[in-house]
Amino acid sequence: MKNTIMLWGSKSKAKIVKKLIENYKEELNLHYIKSKKKKLKLKYIFDPFSKKPSFKTKVKFSNKEGELKNFIKKSKFFVVCIGNQHGKARYMISKNLERLNLNPLNLVNKFSYIDKSSKIGKGLLAMPNSVVHCYSSIGDYCILNTSSIIEHECSLGNGVHIMSGASISGKVKLGDYVTIGANATVLPGIKISEGAFIGAGAVVTKNVKKNQIVAGIPAKFIKKNKHEYDLSSFEKLRRKK
């Protein structure tokens, strides 16, 4: 149990995280791994919405709430493998797992760069060549995809997802659950409010309001963003106590 990990989610993000964990000495910056002495052990995968993982694995899988209770009891760490625009779901599920005494892991690829003057929160997933420059802050349960760039003095809220190749210029503020699409660019000093979604390849030249979806060059309002998440598995656990 000492170094046992449970994944929540069983699709592509879980496949990537599984590889990072199983090869953690070769692929991860151990500065961000709390358990360094013994090999991290991925033992369980839980996903209430899948019949089986989308990839081949010998790790024990279940989609049943009864098994979830057992997985949590036998695990010390967790990673919520929910990406794309579902930052609020990732954050809410993670907070519920914390309340059940599981500990989040920061998984930072060894080819990622995070300046020592910057601060990162819990449950960070940073892919190869992602960059966090000086005096920036990253909230809890954020994802920095491959070759994404966070420039100096930026502030990212909780549950933020920066997709591959996106560039966040200096002194930008991103609210909770913001998603920045692949290869998008956010110009210096811009404020993007909670829950907004920036389309792939967009160039953001002005502030974006709460829950707006914007796209294009320059980025323009498309429609409102909706955030969906399901915490019924935790509600059933509480009822069984």
Coordinates of N, CA and C in Angstrom, one line a residue:
M1 N 0.8 -1.2 0.0 CA 0.0 0.0 0.0 C 0.9 1.3 0.0
K2 N 2.1 1.2 0.5 CA 2.9 2.4 0.7 C 3.0 3.2 -0.5
N3 N 3.3 2.6 -1.7 CA 3.5 3.4 -2.9 C 2.4 3.0 -4.0
T4 N 1.3 2.5 -3.6 CA 0.2 2.1 -4.5 C -0.6 3.2 -5.1
I5 N -0.8 3.2 -6.4 CA -1.5 4.3 -7.1 C -2.8 3.7 -7.7
M6 N -3.8 4.6 -7.6 CA -5.1 4.3 -8.3 C -5.3 5.4 -9.4
L7 N -5.7 5.0 -10.6 CA -6.1 5.9 -11.6 C -7.6 6.0 -11.7
W8 N -8.1 7.3 -11.9 CA -9.5 7.4 -12.2 C -9.6 7.8 -13.7
G9 N -10.2 6.9 -14.4 CA -10.2 7.1 -15.9 C -9.5 6.0 -16.6
S10 N -9.9 5.7 -17.8 CA -9.4 4.5 -18.4 C -9.1 4.7 -19.9
K11 N -9.1 5.9 -20.4 CA -8.9 6.2 -21.8 C -7.5 6.7 -22.1
S12 N -7.3 7.5 -23.1 CA -6.0 7.9 -23.6 C -5.1 8.5 -22.5
K13 N -5.7 9.4 -21.7 CA -4.9 10.1 -20.7 C -4.4 9.1 -19.7
A14 N -5.2 8.1 -19.3 CA -4.7 7.0 -18.4 C -3.6 6.2 -19.0
K15 N -3.7 5.9 -20.3 CA -2.6 5.2 -21.0 C -1.3 5.9 -20.9
I16 N -1.3 7.2 -21.1 CA -0.1 8.1 -21.0 C 0.4 8.1 -19.5
V17 N -0.5 8.3 -18.6 CA -0.1 8.3 -17.2 C 0.5 7.0 -16.7
K18 N -0.1 5.9 -17.2 CA 0.4 4.6 -16.8 C 1.8 4.4 -17.3
K19 N 2.2 4.9 -18.5 CA 3.5 4.8 -19.0 C 4.5 5.6 -18.1
L20 N 4.1 6.8 -17.8 CA 4.9 7.7 -16.9 C 5.2 7.0 -15.6
I21 N 4.2 6.4 -15.0 CA 4.4 5.8 -13.7 C 5.3 4.6 -13.7
E22 N 5.0 3.7 -14.7 CA 5.7 2.5 -14.8 C 7.2 2.7 -15.2
N23 N 7.5 3.8 -15.8 CA 8.9 4.1 -16.2 C 9.3 5.4 -15.5
Y24 N 8.9 5.6 -14.2 CA 9.1 6.9 -13.5 C 10.5 7.3 -13.4
K25 N 11.4 6.3 -13.2 CA 12.8 6.6 -13.0 C 13.5 7.2 -14.3
E26 N 13.0 6.7 -15.4 CA 13.5 7.2 -16.7 C 12.8 8.4 -17.2
E27 N 11.5 8.6 -16.9 CA 10.7 9.6 -17.5 C 10.3 10.8 -16.7
L28 N 10.4 10.7 -15.3 CA 9.8 11.7 -14.5 C 10.9 12.4 -13.7
N29 N 10.7 13.7 -13.5 CA 11.5 14.5 -12.6 C 11.2 14.1 -11.2
L30 N 12.1 13.4 -10.5 CA 11.9 12.9 -9.2 C 11.7 13.9 -8.1
H31 N 12.1 15.1 -8.4 CA 11.9 16.2 -7.5 C 10.4 16.4 -7.1
Y32 N 9.5 16.0 -8.0 CA 8.1 16.1 -7.8 C 7.4 14.8 -7.4
I33 N 8.2 13.8 -7.1 CA 7.6 12.5 -6.7 C 7.9 12.4 -5.2
K34 N 6.8 12.2 -4.4 CA 7.0 12.1 -3.0 C 7.6 10.8 -2.5
S35 N 7.4 9.7 -3.3 CA 7.9 8.4 -2.9 C 9.1 8.1 -3.8
K36 N 10.3 8.3 -3.3 CA 11.5 8.1 -4.2 C 12.2 6.8 -3.9
K37 N 12.0 6.2 -2.7 CA 12.9 5.1 -2.3 C 12.4 3.8 -2.9
K38 N 11.1 3.6 -3.1 CA 10.6 2.3 -3.6 C 9.9 2.6 -4.9
K39 N 9.8 1.6 -5.8 CA 9.1 1.8 -7.0 C 7.7 2.1 -6.8
L40 N 7.2 3.1 -7.6 CA 5.7 3.4 -7.5 C 5.0 2.2 -8.2
K41 N 3.9 1.8 -7.6 CA 3.1 0.7 -8.1 C 1.7 1.1 -8.5
L42 N 1.5 1.0 -9.8 CA 0.1 1.3 -10.3 C -0.7 0.0 -10.2
K43 N -1.7 0.0 -9.3 CA -2.4 -1.3 -9.0 C -3.9 -1.3 -9.4
Y44 N -4.5 -0.1 -9.6 CA -5.9 0.0 -9.8 C -6.3 1.0 -10.8
I45 N -7.3 0.7 -11.6 CA -7.9 1.7 -12.5 C -9.4 1.6 -12.4
F46 N -10.0 2.8 -12.1 CA -11.5 2.9 -11.9 C -12.1 3.8 -12.9
D47 N -13.1 3.4 -13.6 CA -13.9 4.3 -14.5 C -15.3 3.9 -14.5
P48 N -16.2 4.7 -13.9 CA -17.6 4.3 -13.9 C -18.3 4.3 -15.2
F49 N -17.7 4.9 -16.2 CA -18.3 5.0 -17.5 C -17.8 4.2 -18.6
S50 N -16.9 3.2 -18.3 CA -16.3 2.3 -19.3 C -16.4 0.9 -18.8
K51 N -16.6 0.0 -19.8 CA -16.7 -1.4 -19.6 C -15.3 -2.0 -19.4
K52 N -14.3 -1.4 -20.0 CA -12.9 -1.8 -19.9 C -12.0 -0.7 -20.4
P53 N -10.7 -0.7 -20.0 CA -9.8 0.3 -20.4 C -9.7 0.3 -22.0
S54 N -9.3 1.4 -22.5 CA -9.2 1.5 -24.0 C -7.8 1.0 -24.5
F55 N -7.0 0.5 -23.5 CA -5.7 0.0 -23.8 C -5.4 -1.3 -23.1
K56 N -4.5 -2.1 -23.6 CA -4.2 -3.4 -22.9 C -3.4 -3.2 -21.6
T57 N -3.9 -3.8 -20.5 CA -3.2 -3.6 -19.3 C -3.5 -4.8 -18.3
K58 N -2.6 -5.1 -17.5 CA -2.8 -6.1 -16.5 C -3.2 -5.5 -15.1
V59 N -3.3 -4.2 -15.1 CA -3.7 -3.5 -13.9 C -5.2 -3.8 -13.6
K60 N -5.5 -4.0 -12.4 CA -6.9 -4.4 -12.0 C -7.8 -3.2 -12.3
F61 N -8.9 -3.5 -13.1 CA -9.9 -2.5 -13.5 C -11.2 -2.8 -13.0
S62 N -12.0 -1.7 -12.7 CA -13.4 -1.9 -12.3 C -14.2 -0.6 -12.6
N63 N -15.5 -0.8 -12.9 CA -16.4 0.3 -13.0 C -17.5 0.3 -12.0
K64 N -17.3 -0.5 -11.0 CA -18.3 -0.7 -9.9 C -18.0 0.0 -8.6
E65 N -19.0 0.7 -8.1 CA -18.7 1.5 -6.9 C -18.2 0.7 -5.7
G66 N -18.7 -0.6 -5.6 CA -18.3 -1.5 -4.6 C -16.8 -1.7 -4.6
E67 N -16.2 -1.9 -5.8 CA -14.8 -2.0 -6.0 C -14.0 -0.7 -5.7
L68 N -14.6 0.4 -6.0 CA -14.0 1.7 -5.7 C -13.6 1.8 -4.3
K69 N -14.5 1.4 -3.4 CA -14.2 1.5 -2.0 C -13.0 0.7 -1.6
N70 N -12.8 -0.5 -2.2 CA -11.7 -1.3 -1.9 C -10.4 -0.7 -2.5
F71 N -10.5 -0.2 -3.8 CA -9.4 0.4 -4.4 C -8.8 1.6 -3.6
I72 N -9.7 2.4 -3.1 CA -9.3 3.6 -2.2 C -8.7 3.1 -1.0
K73 N -9.2 2.1 -0.4 CA -8.7 1.6 0.9 C -7.3 1.1 0.8
K74 N -7.0 0.5 -0.4 CA -5.7 -0.1 -0.6 C -4.7 0.7 -1.4
S75 N -5.0 2.0 -1.6 CA -4.2 2.9 -2.3 C -3.7 4.0 -1.5
K76 N -2.5 4.6 -1.8 CA -2.0 5.8 -1.1 C -2.1 7.0 -2.0
F77 N -1.9 6.9 -3.3 CA -1.8 8.0 -4.3 C -2.9 7.8 -5.3
F78 N -3.2 8.9 -6.0 CA -4.2 8.9 -7.1 C -3.8 9.8 -8.2
V79 N -4.3 9.6 -9.4 CA -4.2 10.5 -10.5 C -5.5 10.4 -11.3
V80 N -6.2 11.6 -11.4 CA -7.4 11.6 -12.2 C -7.1 11.9 -13.7
C81 N -7.4 10.9 -14.5 CA -6.9 11.0 -15.9 C -8.1 11.5 -16.8
I82 N -8.5 12.7 -16.6 CA -9.5 13.4 -17.4 C -8.9 14.6 -18.0
G83 N -8.9 14.7 -19.3 CA -8.3 15.8 -19.9 C -9.3 16.7 -20.7
N84 N -8.8 17.2 -21.9 CA -9.6 18.0 -22.8 C -10.2 19.2 -22.0
Q85 N -11.5 19.5 -22.3 CA -12.2 20.6 -21.6 C -12.8 20.3 -20.3
H86 N -12.5 19.2 -19.7 CA -13.2 18.7 -18.5 C -12.4 19.0 -17.3
G87 N -11.9 20.2 -17.2 CA -11.1 20.6 -16.0 C -11.9 20.7 -14.7
K88 N -13.1 21.1 -14.8 CA -13.9 21.1 -13.6 C -14.2 19.7 -13.0
A89 N -14.5 18.8 -13.9 CA -14.7 17.4 -13.5 C -13.4 16.8 -12.9
R90 N -12.2 17.1 -13.5 CA -11.0 16.6 -13.0 C -10.7 17.2 -11.6
Y91 N -11.0 18.4 -11.4 CA -10.8 19.1 -10.1 C -11.8 18.5 -9.0
M92 N -13.0 18.4 -9.4 CA -14.1 18.0 -8.4 C -13.8 16.6 -8.0
I93 N -13.5 15.7 -8.9 CA -13.3 14.3 -8.6 C -12.0 14.2 -7.7
S94 N -11.0 15.0 -8.0 CA -9.7 15.0 -7.3 C -10.0 15.4 -5.8
K95 N -10.8 16.4 -5.6 CA -11.0 16.9 -4.3 C -11.8 15.9 -3.5
N96 N -12.7 15.1 -4.1 CA -13.4 14.1 -3.4 C -12.4 12.9 -3.0
L97 N -11.5 12.6 -3.9 CA -10.5 11.6 -3.5 C -9.6 12.0 -2.4
E98 N -9.3 13.3 -2.4 CA -8.5 13.9 -1.3 C -9.2 13.7 0.1
R99 N -10.5 13.9 0.0 CA -11.3 13.8 1.3 C -11.3 12.4 1.8
L100 N -11.1 11.4 0.9 CA -11.0 10.0 1.3 C -9.6 9.6 1.6
N101 N -8.7 10.6 1.9 CA -7.4 10.4 2.4 C -6.4 9.8 1.3
L102 N -6.7 10.0 0.1 CA -5.7 9.7 -1.0 C -4.9 10.9 -1.3
N103 N -3.7 10.7 -1.8 CA -2.7 11.8 -2.0 C -2.5 12.0 -3.5
P104 N -2.6 13.2 -4.0 CA -2.3 13.4 -5.4 C -0.8 13.4 -5.7
L105 N -0.5 12.9 -7.0 CA 0.9 12.9 -7.4 C 1.1 14.1 -8.4
N106 N 2.3 14.7 -8.4 CA 2.7 15.6 -9.4 C 3.6 14.8 -10.4
L107 N 3.2 14.7 -11.6 CA 3.9 13.9 -12.6 C 4.5 14.9 -13.7
V108 N 5.8 15.1 -13.6 CA 6.4 16.1 -14.4 C 7.5 15.4 -15.2
N109 N 7.3 15.3 -16.5 CA 8.3 14.7 -17.4 C 9.7 15.3 -17.2
K110 N 10.7 14.5 -17.3 CA 12.1 15.0 -17.1 C 12.5 16.0 -18.2
F111 N 11.8 16.1 -19.3 CA 12.1 17.0 -20.3 C 11.3 18.3 -20.2
S112 N 10.5 18.4 -19.2 CA 9.7 19.6 -18.9 C 10.6 20.5 -18.1
Y113 N 10.4 21.9 -18.2 CA 11.1 22.8 -17.5 C 10.2 23.7 -16.7
I114 N 10.4 23.7 -15.3 CA 9.7 24.6 -14.4 C 10.7 25.4 -13.6
D115 N 10.7 26.7 -13.9 CA 11.6 27.6 -13.2 C 11.4 27.5 -11.6
K116 N 12.5 27.5 -10.9 CA 12.5 27.4 -9.5 C 11.7 28.5 -8.8
S117 N 11.6 29.7 -9.4 CA 10.9 30.8 -8.8 C 9.3 30.7 -9.0
S118 N 8.9 29.7 -9.8 CA 7.5 29.5 -10.0 C 6.9 28.5 -9.0
K119 N 5.6 28.6 -8.8 CA 5.0 27.7 -7.8 C 4.0 26.9 -8.5
I120 N 4.0 25.6 -8.2 CA 3.0 24.7 -8.7 C 2.1 24.0 -7.7
G121 N 0.9 23.7 -8.0 CA 0.0 23.2 -7.1 C 0.0 21.6 -7.1
K122 N -1.0 21.0 -6.5 CA -1.1 19.6 -6.4 C -1.6 19.0 -7.7
G123 N -1.2 17.7 -8.0 CA -1.7 17.0 -9.1 C -1.4 17.5 -10.5
L124 N -0.2 18.1 -10.6 CA 0.2 18.6 -11.9 C 0.6 17.5 -12.8
L125 N 0.2 17.6 -14.1 CA 0.7 16.7 -15.1 C 1.4 17.5 -16.2
A126 N 2.7 17.4 -16.3 CA 3.5 18.2 -17.3 C 4.2 17.3 -18.3
M127 N 3.8 17.5 -19.5 CA 4.4 16.6 -20.6 C 5.7 17.1 -21.1
P128 N 6.4 16.3 -22.0 CA 7.7 16.7 -22.5 C 7.7 18.1 -23.2
N129 N 8.8 18.8 -22.9 CA 9.0 20.2 -23.5 C 8.0 21.2 -23.0
S130 N 7.2 20.9 -22.1 CA 6.3 22.0 -21.5 C 7.2 22.9 -20.7
V131 N 6.9 24.2 -20.7 CA 7.8 25.2 -20.0 C 6.9 26.1 -19.1
V132 N 7.4 26.3 -17.9 CA 6.8 27.3 -17.0 C 8.0 28.2 -16.6
H133 N 7.9 29.5 -17.1 CA 9.0 30.4 -16.9 C 8.9 31.1 -15.5
C134 N 9.7 32.0 -15.3 CA 9.9 32.5 -13.9 C 8.7 33.3 -13.3
Y135 N 8.5 33.2 -12.0 CA 7.5 33.9 -11.2 C 6.1 33.7 -11.7
S136 N 5.8 32.5 -12.2 CA 4.5 32.1 -12.5 C 3.9 31.2 -11.4
S137 N 2.6 31.0 -11.4 CA 2.0 30.1 -10.4 C 0.9 29.2 -11.2
I138 N 1.0 28.0 -10.8 CA 0.1 27.0 -11.4 C -0.8 26.4 -10.3
G139 N -2.1 26.4 -10.5 CA -3.1 25.9 -9.5 C -3.0 24.4 -9.4
D140 N -4.0 23.8 -8.7 CA -4.1 22.4 -8.5 C -4.8 21.7 -9.7
Y141 N -4.3 20.5 -10.0 CA -4.9 19.6 -11.0 C -4.9 20.2 -12.4
C142 N -3.8 20.8 -12.8 CA -3.6 21.3 -14.1 C -2.9 20.4 -15.0
I143 N -3.1 20.5 -16.3 CA -2.4 19.7 -17.3 C -1.6 20.6 -18.3
L144 N -0.3 20.4 -18.5 CA 0.5 21.1 -19.5 C 0.9 20.1 -20.5
N145 N 0.3 20.2 -21.7 CA 0.6 19.2 -22.7 C 2.0 19.5 -23.4
T146 N 2.4 18.6 -24.3 CA 3.7 18.7 -24.9 C 3.9 20.0 -25.6
S147 N 5.1 20.6 -25.3 CA 5.6 21.9 -25.9 C 4.7 23.1 -25.7
S148 N 3.9 23.0 -24.6 CA 3.1 24.2 -24.2 C 4.0 25.1 -23.4
I149 N 3.8 26.4 -23.5 CA 4.6 27.4 -22.9 C 3.8 28.4 -22.0
I150 N 4.3 28.5 -20.8 CA 3.7 29.5 -19.8 C 4.8 30.5 -19.6
E151 N 4.7 31.7 -20.0 CA 5.7 32.7 -19.9 C 5.8 33.3 -18.4
H152 N 6.6 34.3 -18.3 CA 6.9 34.8 -16.9 C 5.6 35.5 -16.3
E153 N 5.5 35.4 -15.0 CA 4.5 36.1 -14.2 C 3.1 35.8 -14.6
C154 N 2.8 34.6 -15.0 CA 1.5 34.2 -15.3 C 0.8 33.5 -14.1
S155 N -0.5 33.5 -14.1 CA -1.2 32.9 -13.0 C -2.3 32.0 -13.6
L156 N -2.2 30.7 -13.3 CA -3.2 29.7 -13.7 C -4.0 29.2 -12.5
G157 N -5.3 29.2 -12.7 CA -6.2 28.7 -11.6 C -6.2 27.2 -11.5
N158 N -7.2 26.6 -10.9 CA -7.3 25.2 -10.7 C -7.9 24.5 -11.9
G159 N -7.5 23.3 -12.2 CA -8.2 22.5 -13.3 C -7.9 23.1 -14.7
V160 N -6.9 23.8 -14.9 CA -6.6 24.4 -16.2 C -5.9 23.4 -17.1
H161 N -6.2 23.4 -18.4 CA -5.6 22.5 -19.3 C -5.0 23.4 -20.5
I162 N -3.7 23.3 -20.6 CA -3.0 24.0 -21.8 C -2.6 22.9 -22.7
M163 N -3.2 22.9 -23.9 CA -3.0 21.8 -24.9 C -1.7 22.0 -25.7
S164 N -1.3 21.0 -26.4 CA 0.0 21.0 -27.1 C 0.3 22.2 -28.0
G165 N 1.5 22.8 -27.8 CA 1.9 23.9 -28.6 C 1.4 25.2 -28.3
A166 N 0.5 25.3 -27.3 CA -0.1 26.6 -27.0 C 0.9 27.5 -26.3
S167 N 0.8 28.8 -26.5 CA 1.7 29.7 -25.9 C 1.0 30.8 -25.1
I168 N 1.3 30.9 -23.8 CA 0.7 31.8 -22.9 C 1.7 32.9 -22.6
S169 N 1.5 34.1 -23.1 CA 2.5 35.2 -23.0 C 2.6 35.7 -21.5
G170 N 3.5 36.6 -21.3 CA 3.8 37.1 -19.9 C 2.6 37.8 -19.3
K171 N 2.5 37.6 -18.0 CA 1.5 38.3 -17.1 C 0.0 38.0 -17.5
V172 N -0.2 36.8 -18.1 CA -1.6 36.4 -18.4 C -2.2 35.8 -17.1
K173 N -3.5 36.0 -16.9 CA -4.2 35.3 -15.8 C -5.3 34.4 -16.4
L174 N -5.2 33.2 -16.0 CA -6.2 32.2 -16.4 C -7.0 31.7 -15.2
G175 N -8.3 31.8 -15.3 CA -9.2 31.4 -14.1 C -9.3 29.9 -14.0
D176 N -10.0 29.4 -13.0 CA -10.2 28.0 -12.9 C -10.9 27.4 -14.1
Y177 N -10.5 26.2 -14.4 CA -11.1 25.3 -15.4 C -11.0 25.9 -16.9
V178 N -10.1 26.8 -17.1 CA -9.9 27.3 -18.4 C -9.2 26.2 -19.3
T179 N -9.6 26.1 -20.5 CA -8.9 25.2 -21.5 C -8.3 26.1 -22.6
I180 N -7.1 25.9 -22.9 CA -6.4 26.6 -24.1 C -6.1 25.5 -25.1
G181 N -6.7 25.7 -26.3 CA -6.6 24.7 -27.4 C -5.2 24.6 -28.0
A182 N -4.9 23.5 -28.7 CA -3.6 23.3 -29.3 C -3.2 24.5 -30.2
N183 N -2.0 24.9 -30.0 CA -1.3 25.9 -30.9 C -2.0 27.3 -30.7
A184 N -2.8 27.5 -29.7 CA -3.4 28.8 -29.5 C -2.3 29.7 -28.9
T185 N -2.5 31.0 -29.1 CA -1.6 32.1 -28.5 C -2.4 33.1 -27.7
V186 N -2.0 33.3 -26.5 CA -2.6 34.3 -25.7 C -1.6 35.5 -25.5
L187 N -2.0 36.7 -25.9 CA -1.1 37.8 -25.9 C -0.9 38.3 -24.4
P188 N 0.2 39.1 -24.2 CA 0.6 39.5 -22.8 C -0.5 40.3 -22.1
G189 N -0.6 40.0 -20.8 CA -1.5 40.8 -20.0 C -3.0 40.5 -20.1
I190 N -3.3 39.5 -20.9 CA -4.8 39.1 -21.1 C -5.3 38.4 -19.8
K191 N -6.6 38.6 -19.5 CA -7.3 37.9 -18.5 C -8.4 37.0 -19.1
I192 N -8.3 35.7 -18.8 CA -9.3 34.7 -19.3 C -10.0 34.2 -18.1
S193 N -11.3 34.5 -18.0 CA -12.0 34.2 -16.8 C -12.4 32.7 -16.7
E194 N -12.9 32.3 -15.5 CA -13.2 30.9 -15.2 C -14.1 30.2 -16.3
G195 N -13.7 29.0 -16.6 CA -14.4 28.1 -17.4 C -14.4 28.4 -18.9
A196 N -13.6 29.4 -19.3 CA -13.5 29.7 -20.8 C -12.8 28.7 -21.5
F197 N -13.1 28.6 -22.8 CA -12.4 27.6 -23.7 C -11.9 28.4 -24.9
I198 N -10.6 28.3 -25.2 CA -10.0 28.9 -26.3 C -9.7 27.9 -27.4
G199 N -10.3 28.1 -28.6 CA -10.2 27.1 -29.7 C -8.7 26.9 -30.2
A200 N -8.5 25.8 -30.8 CA -7.2 25.5 -31.4 C -6.8 26.6 -32.4
G201 N -5.5 27.0 -32.3 CA -5.0 28.0 -33.2 C -5.4 29.4 -33.1
A202 N -6.2 29.7 -32.1 CA -6.8 31.0 -31.9 C -5.7 32.0 -31.4
V203 N -5.8 33.2 -31.7 CA -5.0 34.3 -31.1 C -5.8 35.2 -30.3
V204 N -5.6 35.2 -29.0 CA -6.4 35.9 -28.1 C -5.8 37.3 -27.8
T205 N -6.5 38.3 -28.3 CA -6.0 39.7 -28.2 C -6.7 40.6 -27.2
K206 N -7.8 40.0 -26.6 CA -8.5 40.8 -25.5 C -9.1 39.8 -24.5
N207 N -9.5 40.4 -23.4 CA -10.0 39.6 -22.3 C -11.1 38.7 -22.7
V208 N -11.2 37.5 -22.0 CA -12.3 36.6 -22.3 C -13.2 36.4 -21.1
K209 N -14.5 36.5 -21.2 CA -15.4 36.5 -20.0 C -15.6 35.0 -19.6
K210 N -16.2 34.9 -18.4 CA -16.5 33.6 -17.8 C -17.3 32.7 -18.8
N211 N -16.8 31.5 -18.9 CA -17.5 30.4 -19.7 C -17.7 30.7 -21.1
Q212 N -17.0 31.6 -21.7 CA -17.1 31.9 -23.1 C -16.2 30.9 -23.9
I213 N -16.7 30.5 -25.1 CA -15.9 29.8 -26.0 C -15.5 30.8 -27.1
V214 N -14.2 30.9 -27.4 CA -13.8 31.8 -28.4 C -12.8 31.1 -29.4
A215 N -12.8 31.6 -30.6 CA -11.9 30.9 -31.6 C -11.6 31.9 -32.7
G216 N -10.6 31.6 -33.5 CA -10.2 32.4 -34.7 C -9.1 33.4 -34.4
I217 N -8.7 34.1 -35.5 CA -7.6 35.1 -35.5 C -8.2 36.5 -36.0
P218 N -8.4 37.4 -35.1 CA -8.3 37.3 -33.6 C -9.5 36.5 -33.1
A219 N -9.3 36.0 -31.8 CA -10.4 35.2 -31.2 C -11.7 36.0 -31.0
K220 N -12.8 35.4 -31.4 CA -14.1 36.0 -31.2 C -15.0 35.0 -30.5
F221 N -16.0 35.6 -29.9 CA -17.0 34.8 -29.1 C -17.8 33.9 -30.0
I222 N -17.9 32.6 -29.6 CA -18.7 31.6 -30.4 C -20.0 31.2 -29.7
K223 N -19.8 30.8 -28.4 CA -21.0 30.4 -27.6 C -20.6 30.2 -26.2
K224 N -21.5 29.9 -25.3 CA -21.2 29.6 -23.9 C -20.7 28.2 -23.7
N225 N -19.8 28.1 -22.8 CA -19.2 26.8 -22.4 C -20.0 26.1 -21.3
K226 N -20.3 24.8 -21.3 CA -21.0 24.1 -20.2 C -20.0 23.1 -19.6
H227 N -20.1 23.1 -18.3 CA -19.2 22.1 -17.5 C -20.0 21.1 -16.9
E228 N -19.7 19.8 -17.3 CA -20.5 18.7 -16.7 C -19.5 17.8 -15.9
Y229 N -20.0 17.3 -14.8 CA -19.3 16.3 -14.0 C -20.3 15.5 -13.2
D230 N -19.8 14.3 -12.9 CA -20.7 13.3 -12.2 C -20.0 12.8 -11.0
L231 N -20.5 13.1 -9.8 CA -19.9 12.7 -8.5 C -20.8 11.6 -7.8
S232 N -21.6 11.0 -8.6 CA -22.6 10.0 -8.0 C -21.8 8.8 -7.4
S233 N -20.6 8.5 -7.9 CA -19.9 7.4 -7.3 C -19.5 7.7 -5.8
F234 N -19.2 8.9 -5.5 CA -18.9 9.3 -4.2 C -20.1 9.4 -3.3
E235 N -21.2 9.8 -3.9 CA -22.5 9.9 -3.1 C -22.9 8.5 -2.7
K236 N -22.7 7.5 -3.6 CA -23.0 6.1 -3.2 C -22.1 5.6 -2.1
L237 N -20.8 6.0 -2.2 CA -19.9 5.6 -1.1 C -20.3 6.1 0.2
R238 N -20.7 7.4 0.2 CA -21.1 8.0 1.5 C -22.4 7.3 2.1
R239 N -23.3 6.9 1.2 CA -24.5 6.3 1.7 C -24.3 4.9 2.3
K240 N -23.2 4.3 1.8 CA -22.9 2.9 2.3 C -22.2 2.9 3.6
K241 N -21.7 4.1 4.1 CA -21.0 4.2 5.3 C -21.9 4.0 6.5

